[in-house]
Coordinates of C-alpha atoms and ligand atoms in Angstrom, one line a residue:
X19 CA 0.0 0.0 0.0
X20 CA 0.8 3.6 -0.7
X21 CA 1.9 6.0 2.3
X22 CA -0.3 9.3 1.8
X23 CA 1.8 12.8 2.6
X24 CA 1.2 14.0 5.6
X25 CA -0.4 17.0 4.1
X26 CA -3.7 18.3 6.3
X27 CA -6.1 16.4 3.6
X28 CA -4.0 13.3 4.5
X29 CA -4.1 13.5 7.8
X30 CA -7.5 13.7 8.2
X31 CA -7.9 10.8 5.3
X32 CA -5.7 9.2 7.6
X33 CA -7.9 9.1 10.5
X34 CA -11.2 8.6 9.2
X35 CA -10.0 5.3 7.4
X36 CA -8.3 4.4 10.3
X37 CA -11.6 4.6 11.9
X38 CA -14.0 3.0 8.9
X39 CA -11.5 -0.4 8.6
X40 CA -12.9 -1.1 11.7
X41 CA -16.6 -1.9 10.2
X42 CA -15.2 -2.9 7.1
X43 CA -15.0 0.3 4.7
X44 CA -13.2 1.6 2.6
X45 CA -12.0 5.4 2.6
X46 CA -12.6 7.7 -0.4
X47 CA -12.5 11.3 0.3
X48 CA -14.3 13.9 -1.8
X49 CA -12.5 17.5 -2.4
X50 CA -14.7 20.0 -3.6
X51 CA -16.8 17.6 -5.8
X52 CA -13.7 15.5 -6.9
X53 CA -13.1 11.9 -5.1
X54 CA -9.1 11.2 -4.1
X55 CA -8.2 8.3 -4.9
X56 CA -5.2 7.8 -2.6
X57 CA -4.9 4.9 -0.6
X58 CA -3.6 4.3 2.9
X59 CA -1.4 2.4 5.5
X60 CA -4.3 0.4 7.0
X61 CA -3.2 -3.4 7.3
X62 CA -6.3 -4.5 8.8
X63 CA -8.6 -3.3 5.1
X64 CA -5.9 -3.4 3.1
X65 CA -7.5 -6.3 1.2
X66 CA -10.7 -3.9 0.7
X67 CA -8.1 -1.0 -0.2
X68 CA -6.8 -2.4 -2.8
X69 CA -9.8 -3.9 -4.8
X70 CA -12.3 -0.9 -4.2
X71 CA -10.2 2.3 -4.8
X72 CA -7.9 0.5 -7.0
X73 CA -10.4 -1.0 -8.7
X74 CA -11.0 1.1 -12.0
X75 CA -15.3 0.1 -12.4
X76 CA -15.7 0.9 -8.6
X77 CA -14.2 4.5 -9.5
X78 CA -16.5 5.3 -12.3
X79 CA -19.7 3.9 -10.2
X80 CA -18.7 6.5 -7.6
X81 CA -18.2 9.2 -9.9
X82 CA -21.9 8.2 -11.7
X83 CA -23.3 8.2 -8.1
X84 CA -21.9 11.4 -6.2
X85 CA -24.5 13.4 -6.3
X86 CA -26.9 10.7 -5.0
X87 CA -24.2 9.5 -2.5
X88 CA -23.4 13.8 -1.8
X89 CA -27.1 14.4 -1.4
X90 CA -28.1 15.9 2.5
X91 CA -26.4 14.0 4.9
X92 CA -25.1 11.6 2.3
X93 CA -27.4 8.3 0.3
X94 CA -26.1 5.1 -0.1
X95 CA -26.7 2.9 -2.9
X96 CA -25.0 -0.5 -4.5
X97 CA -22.5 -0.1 -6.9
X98 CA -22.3 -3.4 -7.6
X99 CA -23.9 -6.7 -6.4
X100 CA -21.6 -6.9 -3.3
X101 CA -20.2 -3.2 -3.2
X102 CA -22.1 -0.6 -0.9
X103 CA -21.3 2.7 -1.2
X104 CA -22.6 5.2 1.7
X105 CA -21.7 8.9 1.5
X106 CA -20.7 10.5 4.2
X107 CA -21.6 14.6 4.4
X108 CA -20.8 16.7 7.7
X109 CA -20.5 20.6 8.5
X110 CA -18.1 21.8 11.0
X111 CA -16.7 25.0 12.2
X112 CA -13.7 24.0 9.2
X113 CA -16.2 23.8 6.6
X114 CA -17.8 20.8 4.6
X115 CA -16.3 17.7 5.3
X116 CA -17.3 15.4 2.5
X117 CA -16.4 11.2 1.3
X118 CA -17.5 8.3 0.3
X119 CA -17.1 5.0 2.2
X120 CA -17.3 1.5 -0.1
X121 CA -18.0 -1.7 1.6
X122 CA -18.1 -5.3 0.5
X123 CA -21.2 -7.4 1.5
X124 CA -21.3 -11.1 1.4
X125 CA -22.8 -11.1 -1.6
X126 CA -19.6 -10.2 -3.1
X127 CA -19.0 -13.4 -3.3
X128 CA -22.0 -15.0 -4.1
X129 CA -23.4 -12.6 -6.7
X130 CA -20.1 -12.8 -9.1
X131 CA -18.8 -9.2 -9.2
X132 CA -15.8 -10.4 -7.2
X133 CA -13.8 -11.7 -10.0
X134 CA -14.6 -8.9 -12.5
X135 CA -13.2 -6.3 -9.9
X136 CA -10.0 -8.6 -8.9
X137 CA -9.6 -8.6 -12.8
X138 CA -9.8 -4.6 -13.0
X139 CA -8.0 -4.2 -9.8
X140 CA -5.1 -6.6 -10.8
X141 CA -5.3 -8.2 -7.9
X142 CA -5.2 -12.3 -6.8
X143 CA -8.8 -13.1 -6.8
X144 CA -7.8 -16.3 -4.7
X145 CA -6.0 -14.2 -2.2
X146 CA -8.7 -11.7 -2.1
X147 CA -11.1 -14.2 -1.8
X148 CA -9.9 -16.2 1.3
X149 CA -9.1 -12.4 3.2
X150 CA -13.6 -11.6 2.3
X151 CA -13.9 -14.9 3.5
X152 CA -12.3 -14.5 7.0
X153 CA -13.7 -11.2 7.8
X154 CA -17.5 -12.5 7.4
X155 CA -18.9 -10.1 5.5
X156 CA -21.9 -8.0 6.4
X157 CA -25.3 -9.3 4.6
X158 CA -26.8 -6.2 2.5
X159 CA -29.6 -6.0 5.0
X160 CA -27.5 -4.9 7.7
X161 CA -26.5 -2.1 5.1
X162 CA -28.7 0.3 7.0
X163 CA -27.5 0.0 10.9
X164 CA -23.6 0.1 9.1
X165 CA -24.6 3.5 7.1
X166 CA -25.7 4.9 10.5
X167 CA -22.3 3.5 11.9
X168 CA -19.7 5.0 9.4
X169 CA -21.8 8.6 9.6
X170 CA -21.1 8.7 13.2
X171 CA -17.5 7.6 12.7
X172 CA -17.3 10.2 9.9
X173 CA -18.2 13.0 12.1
X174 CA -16.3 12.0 15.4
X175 CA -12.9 11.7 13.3
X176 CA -13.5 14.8 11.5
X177 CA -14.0 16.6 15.2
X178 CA -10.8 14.6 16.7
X179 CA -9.3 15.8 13.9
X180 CA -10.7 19.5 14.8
X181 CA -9.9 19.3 18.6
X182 CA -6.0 18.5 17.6
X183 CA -5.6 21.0 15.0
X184 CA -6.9 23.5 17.5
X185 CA -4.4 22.1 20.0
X186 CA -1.8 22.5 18.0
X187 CA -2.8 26.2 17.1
X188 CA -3.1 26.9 20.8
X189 CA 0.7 25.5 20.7
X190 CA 1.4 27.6 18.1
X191 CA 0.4 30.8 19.2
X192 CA 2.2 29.9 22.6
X193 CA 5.2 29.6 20.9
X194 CA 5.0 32.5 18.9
X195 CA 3.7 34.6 22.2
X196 CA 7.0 32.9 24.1
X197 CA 9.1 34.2 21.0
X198 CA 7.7 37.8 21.6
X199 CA 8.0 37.7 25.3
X200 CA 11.5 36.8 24.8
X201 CA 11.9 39.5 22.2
X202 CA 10.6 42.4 24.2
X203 CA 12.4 40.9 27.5
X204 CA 15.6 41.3 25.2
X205 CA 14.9 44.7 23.9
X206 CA 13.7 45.9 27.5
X207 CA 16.6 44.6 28.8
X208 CA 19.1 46.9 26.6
X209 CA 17.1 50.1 27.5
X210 CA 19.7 51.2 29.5
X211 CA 18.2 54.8 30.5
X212 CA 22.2 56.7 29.5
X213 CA 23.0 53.7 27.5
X214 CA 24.5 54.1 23.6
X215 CA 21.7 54.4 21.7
X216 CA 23.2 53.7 18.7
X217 CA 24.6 50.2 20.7
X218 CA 20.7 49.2 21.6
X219 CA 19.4 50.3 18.1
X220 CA 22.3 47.2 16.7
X221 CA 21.4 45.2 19.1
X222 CA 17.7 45.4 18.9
X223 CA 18.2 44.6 15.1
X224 CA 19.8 41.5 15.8
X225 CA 17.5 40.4 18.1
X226 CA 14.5 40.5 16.1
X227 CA 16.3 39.2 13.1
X228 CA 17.1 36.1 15.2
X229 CA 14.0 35.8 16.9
X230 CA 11.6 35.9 14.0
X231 CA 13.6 34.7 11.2
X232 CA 14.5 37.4 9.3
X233 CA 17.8 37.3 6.9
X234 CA 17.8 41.2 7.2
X235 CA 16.7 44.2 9.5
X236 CA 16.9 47.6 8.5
X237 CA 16.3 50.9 10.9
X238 CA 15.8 54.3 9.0
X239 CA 15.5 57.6 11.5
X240 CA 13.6 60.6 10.0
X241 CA 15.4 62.4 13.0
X242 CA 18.2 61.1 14.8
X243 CA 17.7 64.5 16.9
X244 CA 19.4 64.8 20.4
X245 CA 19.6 60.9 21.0
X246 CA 22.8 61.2 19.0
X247 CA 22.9 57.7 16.9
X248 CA 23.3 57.0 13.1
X249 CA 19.8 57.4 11.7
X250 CA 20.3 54.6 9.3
X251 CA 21.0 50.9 11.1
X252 CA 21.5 47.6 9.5
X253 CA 21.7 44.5 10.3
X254 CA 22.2 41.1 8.2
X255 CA 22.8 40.8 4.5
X256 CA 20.6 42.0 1.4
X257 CA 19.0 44.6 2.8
X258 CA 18.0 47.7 1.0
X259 CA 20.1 51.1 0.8
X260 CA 19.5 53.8 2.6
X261 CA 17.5 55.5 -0.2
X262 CA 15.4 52.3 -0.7
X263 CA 14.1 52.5 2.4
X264 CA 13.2 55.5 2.3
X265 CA 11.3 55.2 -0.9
X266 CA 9.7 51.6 0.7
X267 CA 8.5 53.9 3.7
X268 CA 7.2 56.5 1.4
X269 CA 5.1 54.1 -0.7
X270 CA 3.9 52.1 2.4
X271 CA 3.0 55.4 4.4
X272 CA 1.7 53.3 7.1
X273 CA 1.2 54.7 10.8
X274 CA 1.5 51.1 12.5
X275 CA 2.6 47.6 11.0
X276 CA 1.8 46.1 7.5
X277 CA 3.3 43.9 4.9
X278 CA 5.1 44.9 1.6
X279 CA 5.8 43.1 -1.3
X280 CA 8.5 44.8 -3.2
X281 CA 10.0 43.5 -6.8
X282 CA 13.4 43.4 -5.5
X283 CA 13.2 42.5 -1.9
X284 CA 10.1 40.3 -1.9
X285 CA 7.7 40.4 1.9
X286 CA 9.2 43.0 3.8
X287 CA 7.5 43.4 7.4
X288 CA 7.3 47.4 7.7
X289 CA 6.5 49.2 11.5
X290 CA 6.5 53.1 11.9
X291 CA 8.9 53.7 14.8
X292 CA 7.3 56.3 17.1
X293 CA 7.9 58.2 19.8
X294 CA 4.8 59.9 21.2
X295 CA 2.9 61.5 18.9
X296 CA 6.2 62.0 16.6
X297 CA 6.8 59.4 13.5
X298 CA 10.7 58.7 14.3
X299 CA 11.1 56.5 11.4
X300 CA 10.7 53.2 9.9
X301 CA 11.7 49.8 10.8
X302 CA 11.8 47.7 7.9
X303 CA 12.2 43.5 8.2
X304 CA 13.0 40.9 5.5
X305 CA 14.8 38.3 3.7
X306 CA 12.5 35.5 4.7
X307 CA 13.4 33.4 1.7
X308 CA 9.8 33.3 0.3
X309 CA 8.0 32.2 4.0
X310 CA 5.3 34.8 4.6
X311 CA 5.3 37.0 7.3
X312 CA 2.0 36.0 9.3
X313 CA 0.3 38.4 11.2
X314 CA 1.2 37.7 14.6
X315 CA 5.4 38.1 13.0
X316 CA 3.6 41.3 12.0
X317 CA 2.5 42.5 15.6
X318 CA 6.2 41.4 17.1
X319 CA 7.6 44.2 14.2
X320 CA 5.1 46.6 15.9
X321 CA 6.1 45.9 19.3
X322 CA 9.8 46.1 18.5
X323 CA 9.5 49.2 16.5
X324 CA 7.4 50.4 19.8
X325 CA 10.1 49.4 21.8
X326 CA 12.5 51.8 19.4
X327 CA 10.4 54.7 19.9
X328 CA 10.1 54.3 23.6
X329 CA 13.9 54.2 23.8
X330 CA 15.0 56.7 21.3
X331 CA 12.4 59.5 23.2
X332 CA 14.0 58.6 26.4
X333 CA 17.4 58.9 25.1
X334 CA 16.6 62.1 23.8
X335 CA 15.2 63.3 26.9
X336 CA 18.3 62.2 28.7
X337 CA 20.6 63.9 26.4
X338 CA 18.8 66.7 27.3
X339 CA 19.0 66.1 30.9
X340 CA 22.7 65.6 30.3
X341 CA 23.3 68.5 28.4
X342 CA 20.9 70.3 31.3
X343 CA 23.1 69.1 34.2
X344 CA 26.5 70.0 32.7
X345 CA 25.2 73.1 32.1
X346 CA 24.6 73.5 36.1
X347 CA 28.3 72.1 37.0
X348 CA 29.2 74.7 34.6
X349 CA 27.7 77.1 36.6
X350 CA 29.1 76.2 39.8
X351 CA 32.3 76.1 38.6
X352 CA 31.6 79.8 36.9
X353 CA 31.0 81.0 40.8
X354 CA 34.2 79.8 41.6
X355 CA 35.3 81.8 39.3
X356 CA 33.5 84.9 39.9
X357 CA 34.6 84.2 43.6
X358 CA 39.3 84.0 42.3
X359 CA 39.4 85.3 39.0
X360 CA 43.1 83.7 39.5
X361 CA 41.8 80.5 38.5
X362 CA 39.6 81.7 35.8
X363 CA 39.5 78.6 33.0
X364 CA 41.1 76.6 35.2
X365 CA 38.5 74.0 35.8
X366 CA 37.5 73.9 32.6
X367 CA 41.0 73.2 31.0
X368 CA 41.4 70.5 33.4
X369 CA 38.5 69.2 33.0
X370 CA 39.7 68.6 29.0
X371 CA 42.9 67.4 30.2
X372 CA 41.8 64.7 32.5
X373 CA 39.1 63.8 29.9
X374 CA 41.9 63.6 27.4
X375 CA 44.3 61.6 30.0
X376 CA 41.7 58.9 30.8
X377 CA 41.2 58.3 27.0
X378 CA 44.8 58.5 26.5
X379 CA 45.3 55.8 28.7
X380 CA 42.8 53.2 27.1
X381 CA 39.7 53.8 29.8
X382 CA 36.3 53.2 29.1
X383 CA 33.8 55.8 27.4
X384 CA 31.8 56.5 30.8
X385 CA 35.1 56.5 32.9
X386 CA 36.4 59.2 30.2
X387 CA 33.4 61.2 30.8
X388 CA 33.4 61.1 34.7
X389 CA 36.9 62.1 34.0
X390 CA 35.9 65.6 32.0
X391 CA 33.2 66.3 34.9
X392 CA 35.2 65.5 38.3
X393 CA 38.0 67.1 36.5
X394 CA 35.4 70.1 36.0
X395 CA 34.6 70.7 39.5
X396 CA 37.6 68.8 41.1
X397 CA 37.9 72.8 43.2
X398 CA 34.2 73.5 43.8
X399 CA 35.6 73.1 47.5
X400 CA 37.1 76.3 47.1
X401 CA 33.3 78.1 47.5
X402 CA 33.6 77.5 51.2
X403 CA 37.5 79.1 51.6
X404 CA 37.6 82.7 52.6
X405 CA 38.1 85.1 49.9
X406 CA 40.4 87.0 51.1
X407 CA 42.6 83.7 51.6
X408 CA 41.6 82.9 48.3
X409 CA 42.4 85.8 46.9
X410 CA 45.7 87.1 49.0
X411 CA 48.5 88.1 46.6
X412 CA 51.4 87.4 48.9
X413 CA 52.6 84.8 50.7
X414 CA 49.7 82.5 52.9
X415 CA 50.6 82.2 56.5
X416 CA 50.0 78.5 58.3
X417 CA 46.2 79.2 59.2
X418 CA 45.5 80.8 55.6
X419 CA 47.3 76.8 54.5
X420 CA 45.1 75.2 56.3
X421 CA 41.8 77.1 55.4
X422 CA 42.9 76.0 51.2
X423 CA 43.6 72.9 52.5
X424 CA 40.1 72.1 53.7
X425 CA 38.6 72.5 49.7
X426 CA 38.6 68.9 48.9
X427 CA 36.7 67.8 51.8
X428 CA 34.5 71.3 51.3
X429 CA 33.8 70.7 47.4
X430 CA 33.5 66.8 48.8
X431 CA 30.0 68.0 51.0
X432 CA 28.8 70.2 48.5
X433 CA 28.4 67.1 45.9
X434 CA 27.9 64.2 47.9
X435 CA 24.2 63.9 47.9
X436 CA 24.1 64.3 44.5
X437 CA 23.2 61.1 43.6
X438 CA 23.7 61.7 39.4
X439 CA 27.8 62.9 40.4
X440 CA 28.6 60.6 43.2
X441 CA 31.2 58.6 40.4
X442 CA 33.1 62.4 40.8
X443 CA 33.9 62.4 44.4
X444 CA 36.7 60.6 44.4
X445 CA 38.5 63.1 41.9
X446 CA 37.1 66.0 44.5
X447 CA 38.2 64.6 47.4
X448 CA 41.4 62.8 46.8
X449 CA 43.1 65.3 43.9
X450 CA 45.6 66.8 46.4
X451 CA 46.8 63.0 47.5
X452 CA 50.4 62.1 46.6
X453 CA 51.5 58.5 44.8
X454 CA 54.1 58.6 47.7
X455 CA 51.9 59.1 50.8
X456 CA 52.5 63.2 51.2
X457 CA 49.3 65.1 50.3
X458 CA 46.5 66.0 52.0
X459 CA 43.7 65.6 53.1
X460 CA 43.9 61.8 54.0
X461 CA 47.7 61.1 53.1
X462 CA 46.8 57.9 51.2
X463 CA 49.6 56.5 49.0
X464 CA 50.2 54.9 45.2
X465 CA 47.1 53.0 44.2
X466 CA 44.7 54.0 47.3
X467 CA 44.5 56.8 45.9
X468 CA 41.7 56.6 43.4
X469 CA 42.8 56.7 39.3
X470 CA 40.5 59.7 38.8
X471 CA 42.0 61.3 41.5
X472 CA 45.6 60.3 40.1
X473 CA 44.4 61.6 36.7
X474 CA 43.2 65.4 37.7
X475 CA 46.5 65.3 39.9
X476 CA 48.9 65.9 36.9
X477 CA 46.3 67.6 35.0
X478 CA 46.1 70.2 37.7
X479 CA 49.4 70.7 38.5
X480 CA 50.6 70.8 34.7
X481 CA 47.8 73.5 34.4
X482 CA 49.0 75.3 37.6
X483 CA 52.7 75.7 36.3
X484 CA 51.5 76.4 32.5
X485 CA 49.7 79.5 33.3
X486 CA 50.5 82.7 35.0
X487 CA 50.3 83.3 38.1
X488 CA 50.0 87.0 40.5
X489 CA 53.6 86.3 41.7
X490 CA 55.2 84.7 38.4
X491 CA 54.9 83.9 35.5
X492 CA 53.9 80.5 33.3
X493 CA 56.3 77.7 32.9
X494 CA 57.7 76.6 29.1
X495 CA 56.2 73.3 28.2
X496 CA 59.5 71.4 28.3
X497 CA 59.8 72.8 32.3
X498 CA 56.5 71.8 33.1
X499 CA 57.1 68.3 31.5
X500 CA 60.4 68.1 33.2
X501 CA 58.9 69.3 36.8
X502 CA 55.8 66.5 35.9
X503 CA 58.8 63.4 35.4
X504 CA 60.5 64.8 38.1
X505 CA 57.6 64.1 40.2
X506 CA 56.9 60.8 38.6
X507 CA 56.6 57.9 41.6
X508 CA 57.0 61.1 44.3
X509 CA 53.7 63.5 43.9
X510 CA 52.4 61.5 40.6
X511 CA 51.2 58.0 38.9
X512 CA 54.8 56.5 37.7
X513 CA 53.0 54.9 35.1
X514 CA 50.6 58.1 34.3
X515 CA 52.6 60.8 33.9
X516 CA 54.3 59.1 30.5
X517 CA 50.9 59.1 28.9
X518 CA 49.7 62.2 29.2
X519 CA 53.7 63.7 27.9
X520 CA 52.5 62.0 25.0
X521 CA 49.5 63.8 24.8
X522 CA 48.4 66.1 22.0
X523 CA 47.8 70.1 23.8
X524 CA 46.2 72.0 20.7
X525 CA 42.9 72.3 22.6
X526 CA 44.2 72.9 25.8
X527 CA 47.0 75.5 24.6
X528 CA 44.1 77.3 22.4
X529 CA 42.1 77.3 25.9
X530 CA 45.3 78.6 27.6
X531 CA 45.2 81.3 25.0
X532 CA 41.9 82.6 25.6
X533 CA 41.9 82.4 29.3
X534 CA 44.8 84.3 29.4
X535 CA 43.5 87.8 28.1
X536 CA 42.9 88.7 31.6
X537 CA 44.1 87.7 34.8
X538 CA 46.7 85.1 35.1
X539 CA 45.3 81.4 36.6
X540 CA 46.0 78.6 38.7
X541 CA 45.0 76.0 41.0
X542 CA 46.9 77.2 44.2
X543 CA 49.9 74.8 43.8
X544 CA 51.2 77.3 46.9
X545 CA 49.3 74.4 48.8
X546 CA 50.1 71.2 46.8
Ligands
FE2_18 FE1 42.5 71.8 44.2

């Protein structure tokens, strides 16, 4: 016998002659008007199989008969003396289920049509003969209680059938809800609120691509604005240019999710990335290699490109926060100012050096950016010293020492319950520490003294000697880099102060420059 595909037809072909062998029939299924003459695995009719759908007469008889044996709930009639055929005709929530089961009846054998159909079938009438003599075929009067029989299996396989495919369905959409979950828990996990935003927009790509099977992801930005990230993303192979998408968007003009099919690229999945009530820009998935994107895939876009917009308004709004809260250090630092105009520019050329330093040396992007702000307001301290201390041209006597020497711990106070610039501290606090145990205000030595601190150090001092001060004059370079090795493994980092030698000064010498218009500046080395 034949194995049928295990198409959906089949399966359900499968079951119902499965369930008809048992009372003796044989299966043949009807699709949309046309009978299917494809046999099946059934050992137990195989016998019956084999003569009445391979038969060539019993085909034609059914053909004549379907729409007696398709009439209501199905007729019956003989097709031959011996061969029964009962149609079988049910409605379900799937539709019309329609088939025709063929039975042998003892008279089969004694009415003569048996050898004419073993003939046509090319089967061995002998062998066929002693199987329909074993199985005791049904006389043609119990015809009537069998119909009744095979109509009720004919229903209650079609609805097992039913029940599992909408098992399977629930499966399905499980799995597809699981592959969601996991793709939002991914995205939601890389919405780092001060994260890269260009980093999460890669990332994201690759995620959906993996999740939902797409060869290609591309992410076009109307309006990269203040969230800072390259407003065109891809990820994968075969995607279209820049411009394409563009023109794909255009065409598509869709506010939510939908599907394209485009000459060159085939089913793209397309979601509007929004943020608000602002279209952002597109999100634009494909490469499937022909498998259609179905409509739940199509949701998952929108809930990704969802994600995108949530994320890339927040990273907006954070740049502005950012750019909000430098602004206010700036303005801190600008009282100190106001308060020694000896230091004017002082903090902020610092600030670039140690920024410039932490790079230099190979540290991370956020370290380099605490750098640039601790290095900023390493002297806010200095708000809470005297001003006439502060501000005294000549020589400071013990007391006025010690009053300086309290502006690390001073600027410390001011910023501690800051929660956003508690990564500073440390460069505020511990700037004035030596690598060999001498500075102030705790005396810690080499690497207990924190590397931010060790950074603003030299970056303080080489800005103190480099610019004038009320009671001399700047430093050459090659002075201040000889005083700086001089110092190496004594007031400095050993394995700093190399580095930042090796440093390029055009932005800090054209700060110099403009800083020293008026007064002459310094961090009070009188106290390092
Ligand atoms: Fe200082």
């Amino acid at each position: 016998m034949t194995s049928t595909s295990t198409n959906k037809t089949s399966a359900i072909e499968l079951v119902i002659a499965g369930d008809l062998a048992g009372v003796g029939a044989a299966w043949i299924s009807i699709e949309n008007g046309v009978p299917r003459w494809s046999t099946v695995d059934d050992p137990v009719g195989a016998w019956r199989q084999a003569l009445l759908v391979g038969a060539m007469p019993v085909r034609e008889a059914v053909r004549k008969n379907l729409s007696v044996l398709m009439t209501g709930e199905g007729g019956a009639c003989e097709l031959f003396p011996g061969v029964m055929a009962i149609g079988c005709v049910s409605e379900t929530r799937r539709g019309r289920c329609e088939g025709v089961a063929v039975l042998p009846t003892s008279e089969l054998i004694t009415e003569g049509s048996l050898s004419m159909l073993c003939n046509a079938a090319k089967v061995d009438e002998t062998v066929i003969r002693g199987f329909a003599s074993r199985d005791a075929l049904p006389p043609r009067e119990a015809i009537p209680a069998i119909t009744d029989l095979v109509r009720r299996l004919h229903v209650s396989a079609r609805r097992r059938i039913e029940e599992r495919e909408a098992a399977h369905s629930v499966d399905r959409r499980l799995s597809e809800s699981y592959e969601e979950l996991h793709l939002l828990n991914s995205l939601i996990d890389g919405l780092v609120v001060g994260g890269d935003p260009g980093d999460f927009l890669v990332s994201a790509a690759e995620e959906l691509a993996a999740t939902a099977g797409y060869s290609w992801i591309a992410i076009l930005l109307d309006d990269p604005g203040a969230s800072k990230v390259d407003d065109f993303v891809v990820h994968g192979s075969g995607a279209p240019t820049r411009a394409e998408v563009r023109l794909i968007a255009e065409s598509a003009s869709t506010s939510t999710a939908t599907v394209v099919l485009d000459p060159a690229f085939g089913e793209m999945g397309l979601a509007a990335v929004r943020g608000g009530d602002r279209n952002l820009g597109t999100l634009v998935a494909g490469g499937r290699a022909g498998e259609p994107i179905s409509s739940i895939e199509l949701t998952l876009l929108a809930s990704a490109a969802g994600h995108l917009g949530v994320f890339l308004r927040n990273a907006a709004l954070y740049s502005d926060l950012d750019a909000m809260f430098l602004g206010t250090l700036q303005s801190m630092v600008a009282a100190i100012d106001a308060k020694d105009p000896y230091t004017r520019g002082h903090s902020q050329r610092v600030a670039i050096l140690s920024r410039d330093l932490a790079a230099a040396i190979g540290l991370p992007e956020a370290f380099v950016k605490t750098a640039h702000l601790s290095g900023l307001v390493h002297d806010i301290g200095k708000i809470g010293v005297p001003e006439a201390v502060l501000c005294k041209a000549g020589r400071l006597d013990e007391s006025e020492f010690a009053a300086i020497r309290q502006h690390p711990q001073i600027g410390f106070r001011i910023l501690r319950d800051i929660p956003q610039i508690r990564d500073l501290l440390p460069g505020v606090l511990c700037h004035h520490e030596s690598w060999d145990g001498s500075g102030y205000p705790a005396g810690i030595a080499g690497e207990e003294i924190p590397l931010l601190a060790r950074i603003i150090a030299i970056c303080d001092s080489f800005d103190a000697m480099s610019s004038n001060r009320t009671y001399r004059s700047a430093k050459p370079r090659q002075k201040v880099f000889e005083e700086l090795r001089n110092c190496r493994g004594s007031q400095f980092d050993p394995s700093i102060v190399p580095v930042f030698l090796g440093m390029d000064f055009t932005e800090y010498d054209r700060l110099l420059a403009r800083d020293a218009d008026g007064f002459g500046l310094a961090d009070d080395r009188r106290v390092a």
